[in-house]
């Protein structure tokens, strides 16, 4: 004999469907919650990592800029001893060249960090700046001895410095215009001569 479907069997089926729907709802809710939490955490982790890299880049670029400024300062002091205008605090070449070699060694070490974290534009600008500094150093090493060349090479160093900071600021997302140019010799120095 065939089972007869009665009201009690239909109720069981309805309860089963209700329980299945509830279970399915809980599973979908849990999966959605898991996906949302995972996505939120992944986004937060990426944001924290990006902030860390920005801080690292800032530190690398600032240290690199300071290393080049040290080389420029030593070169200018040697230039003052050699009689170039617009430079103060003379430093005899014999003592200055040793300091210059030490400063170059520090710069070269920091250069590797710039290569690791810098984008292409910032690396190109940094390389251009230190190559301009090397050209200015030729005067301090007495491989060039013309005043016009000293001024031209000093101005090139200033322009390349400005380009480096513009590229670094752009990469770091610094808003607003860059600071005024550091063209050398500065106008206030030219007015005194």
CSV table of C-alpha atoms in Angstrom, one decimal:
chain,number,residue,atom,x,y,z
A,1,UNK,CA,0.0,0.0,0.0
A,2,UNK,CA,1.1,3.4,-0.9
A,3,UNK,CA,1.7,6.0,1.8
A,4,UNK,CA,-1.0,8.6,1.8
A,5,UNK,CA,0.2,12.1,2.1
A,6,UNK,CA,-1.6,13.8,4.8
A,7,UNK,CA,-1.4,17.0,6.7
A,8,UNK,CA,1.3,15.7,9.1
A,9,UNK,CA,3.7,14.8,6.3
A,10,UNK,CA,3.2,18.2,4.6
A,11,UNK,CA,4.0,19.9,7.8
A,12,UNK,CA,7.2,18.0,8.1
A,13,UNK,CA,8.2,19.0,4.6
A,14,UNK,CA,7.4,22.7,5.3
A,15,UNK,CA,9.5,22.6,8.5
A,16,UNK,CA,12.3,21.0,6.6
A,17,UNK,CA,12.2,23.7,3.9
A,18,UNK,CA,12.1,26.4,6.6
A,19,UNK,CA,15.1,24.9,8.4
A,20,UNK,CA,17.0,24.6,5.1
A,21,UNK,CA,16.2,28.2,4.2
A,22,UNK,CA,17.4,29.3,7.7
A,23,UNK,CA,20.5,27.2,7.4
A,24,UNK,CA,21.2,28.6,3.9
A,25,UNK,CA,20.7,32.1,5.2
A,26,UNK,CA,23.1,31.6,8.0
A,27,UNK,CA,25.7,30.1,5.6
A,28,UNK,CA,25.4,33.0,3.2
A,29,UNK,CA,25.5,35.5,6.0
A,30,UNK,CA,28.7,33.9,7.5
A,31,UNK,CA,30.3,33.8,4.0
A,32,UNK,CA,29.4,37.5,3.4
A,33,UNK,CA,30.7,38.5,6.8
A,34,UNK,CA,33.9,36.5,6.2
A,35,UNK,CA,34.4,38.1,2.8
A,36,UNK,CA,33.8,41.6,4.1
A,37,UNK,CA,36.1,41.2,7.0
A,38,UNK,CA,38.8,39.7,4.8
A,39,UNK,CA,38.5,42.5,2.3
A,40,UNK,CA,38.5,45.2,5.0
A,41,UNK,CA,41.6,43.7,6.7
A,42,UNK,CA,43.4,43.3,3.4
A,43,UNK,CA,42.7,46.9,2.5
A,44,UNK,CA,43.8,48.1,5.9
A,45,UNK,CA,47.0,46.0,5.6
A,46,UNK,CA,47.8,47.5,2.2
A,47,UNK,CA,47.2,51.0,3.5
A,48,UNK,CA,49.5,50.5,6.4
A,49,UNK,CA,52.2,49.0,4.1
A,50,UNK,CA,51.9,52.0,1.7
A,51,UNK,CA,52.3,54.4,4.6
A,52,UNK,CA,55.4,52.5,5.8
A,53,UNK,CA,56.9,52.7,2.3
A,54,UNK,CA,56.1,56.4,2.1
A,55,UNK,CA,57.8,57.0,5.4
A,56,UNK,CA,60.8,54.9,4.3
A,57,UNK,CA,61.1,56.8,1.0
A,58,UNK,CA,60.9,60.1,2.8
A,59,UNK,CA,63.7,59.1,5.1
A,60,UNK,CA,65.8,57.8,2.3
A,61,UNK,CA,65.3,60.9,0.2
A,62,UNK,CA,66.0,63.2,3.1
A,63,UNK,CA,69.2,61.4,4.0
A,64,UNK,CA,70.4,61.3,0.4
A,65,UNK,CA,69.7,65.0,0.0
A,66,UNK,CA,71.6,65.8,3.2
A,67,UNK,CA,74.6,63.7,2.0
A,68,UNK,CA,74.8,65.6,-1.2
A,69,UNK,CA,74.4,68.9,0.6
A,70,UNK,CA,77.5,67.9,2.7
A,71,UNK,CA,79.5,67.2,-0.5
A,72,UNK,CA,78.4,70.6,-1.9
A,73,UNK,CA,79.3,72.4,1.3
A,74,UNK,CA,82.8,70.8,1.4
A,75,UNK,CA,83.3,71.6,-2.3
A,76,UNK,CA,82.2,75.2,-1.8
A,77,UNK,CA,84.6,75.6,1.2
A,78,UNK,CA,87.5,74.3,-0.9
A,79,UNK,CA,86.3,76.6,-3.7
A,80,UNK,CA,86.6,79.5,-1.2
A,81,UNK,CA,90.2,78.6,-0.5
A,82,UNK,CA,90.9,78.5,-4.2
A,83,UNK,CA,89.4,82.0,-4.6
A,84,UNK,CA,86.0,81.4,-6.1
A,85,UNK,CA,83.4,84.1,-5.3
A,86,UNK,CA,80.2,83.8,-3.3
A,87,UNK,CA,81.7,81.2,-1.0
A,88,UNK,CA,82.6,81.5,2.7
A,89,UNK,CA,84.5,79.5,5.3
A,90,UNK,CA,87.6,78.5,3.2
A,91,UNK,CA,88.9,74.9,3.6
A,92,UNK,CA,92.4,74.1,2.3
A,93,UNK,CA,92.2,71.5,-0.5
A,94,UNK,CA,94.6,69.1,1.3
A,95,UNK,CA,92.3,68.8,4.2
A,96,UNK,CA,89.1,69.2,2.2
A,97,UNK,CA,89.7,66.5,-0.3
A,98,UNK,CA,89.9,63.9,2.4
A,99,UNK,CA,86.5,65.1,3.8
A,100,UNK,CA,85.1,65.1,0.3
A,101,UNK,CA,86.1,61.5,-0.2
A,102,UNK,CA,84.5,60.5,3.1
A,103,UNK,CA,81.3,62.4,2.1
A,104,UNK,CA,81.2,60.7,-1.3
A,105,UNK,CA,81.5,57.3,0.4
A,106,UNK,CA,78.5,58.2,2.6
A,107,UNK,CA,76.5,59.4,-0.4
A,108,UNK,CA,77.4,56.3,-2.4
A,109,UNK,CA,76.1,54.1,0.4
A,110,UNK,CA,72.8,56.0,0.6
A,111,UNK,CA,72.5,55.8,-3.2
A,112,UNK,CA,71.8,52.1,-3.0
A,113,UNK,CA,68.7,52.9,-0.8
A,114,UNK,CA,67.5,55.4,-3.4
A,115,UNK,CA,67.8,52.8,-6.1
A,116,UNK,CA,65.8,50.3,-4.0
A,117,UNK,CA,62.8,52.5,-3.1
A,118,UNK,CA,62.8,55.3,-5.7
A,119,UNK,CA,60.5,55.4,-8.7
A,120,UNK,CA,62.2,56.0,-12.1
A,121,UNK,CA,61.7,59.7,-12.2
A,122,UNK,CA,63.2,60.3,-8.7
A,123,UNK,CA,66.2,58.0,-9.4
A,124,UNK,CA,66.9,59.9,-12.7
A,125,UNK,CA,66.7,63.2,-10.9
A,126,UNK,CA,68.9,62.0,-8.0
A,127,UNK,CA,71.5,60.7,-10.4
A,128,UNK,CA,71.5,63.9,-12.4
A,129,UNK,CA,72.0,65.9,-9.2
A,130,UNK,CA,75.0,63.9,-7.9
A,131,UNK,CA,76.5,64.0,-11.4
A,132,UNK,CA,76.2,67.8,-11.3
A,133,UNK,CA,77.9,67.8,-7.9
A,134,UNK,CA,80.7,65.6,-9.3
A,135,UNK,CA,81.2,68.2,-12.1
A,136,UNK,CA,81.4,71.0,-9.5
A,137,UNK,CA,84.0,68.9,-7.5
A,138,UNK,CA,86.3,69.1,-10.5
A,139,UNK,CA,86.9,72.7,-9.6
A,140,UNK,CA,87.8,71.7,-6.0
A,141,UNK,CA,90.1,69.1,-7.3
A,142,UNK,CA,91.7,71.8,-9.5
A,143,UNK,CA,90.9,69.9,-12.7
A,144,UNK,CA,88.9,73.0,-13.8
A,145,UNK,CA,89.9,76.5,-12.8
A,146,UNK,CA,87.6,79.0,-14.6
A,147,UNK,CA,85.3,81.3,-12.6
A,148,UNK,CA,82.6,81.2,-15.2
A,149,UNK,CA,82.6,77.4,-15.1
A,150,UNK,CA,82.4,77.5,-11.3
A,151,UNK,CA,79.3,79.7,-11.4
A,152,UNK,CA,77.7,77.7,-14.3
A,153,UNK,CA,78.4,74.4,-12.5
A,154,UNK,CA,77.1,75.8,-9.2
A,155,UNK,CA,73.9,76.9,-11.0
A,156,UNK,CA,73.5,73.4,-12.6
A,157,UNK,CA,73.8,71.8,-9.1
A,158,UNK,CA,71.0,74.1,-7.9
A,159,UNK,CA,68.7,73.3,-10.8
A,160,UNK,CA,69.3,69.6,-10.4
A,161,UNK,CA,68.6,69.8,-6.7
A,162,UNK,CA,65.3,71.5,-7.5
A,163,UNK,CA,64.5,68.7,-10.0
A,164,UNK,CA,65.3,66.0,-7.4
A,165,UNK,CA,63.1,67.6,-4.8
A,166,UNK,CA,60.2,68.1,-7.3
A,167,UNK,CA,60.4,64.5,-8.3
A,168,UNK,CA,60.6,63.2,-4.7
A,169,UNK,CA,57.7,65.4,-3.6
A,170,UNK,CA,55.6,64.2,-6.5
A,171,UNK,CA,56.3,60.6,-5.7
A,172,UNK,CA,55.6,61.1,-2.0
A,173,UNK,CA,52.3,62.8,-2.8
A,174,UNK,CA,53.3,66.1,-1.2
A,175,UNK,CA,50.7,68.6,-2.2
A,176,UNK,CA,51.2,72.2,-3.2
A,177,UNK,CA,54.0,73.9,-5.2
A,178,UNK,CA,57.6,73.2,-4.4
A,179,UNK,CA,59.5,75.7,-2.4
A,180,UNK,CA,61.3,78.5,-4.3
A,181,UNK,CA,64.4,77.6,-6.2
A,182,UNK,CA,67.7,77.4,-4.4
A,183,UNK,CA,69.5,78.9,-7.3
A,184,UNK,CA,73.1,79.7,-6.5
A,185,UNK,CA,74.6,82.1,-6.0
A,186,UNK,CA,71.7,83.5,-4.1
A,187,UNK,CA,70.6,87.0,-4.9
A,188,UNK,CA,71.5,88.4,-1.5
A,189,UNK,CA,75.1,87.2,-2.0
A,190,UNK,CA,75.3,88.8,-5.5
A,191,UNK,CA,74.0,92.1,-4.2
A,192,UNK,CA,76.8,92.2,-1.6
A,193,UNK,CA,79.6,91.6,-4.1
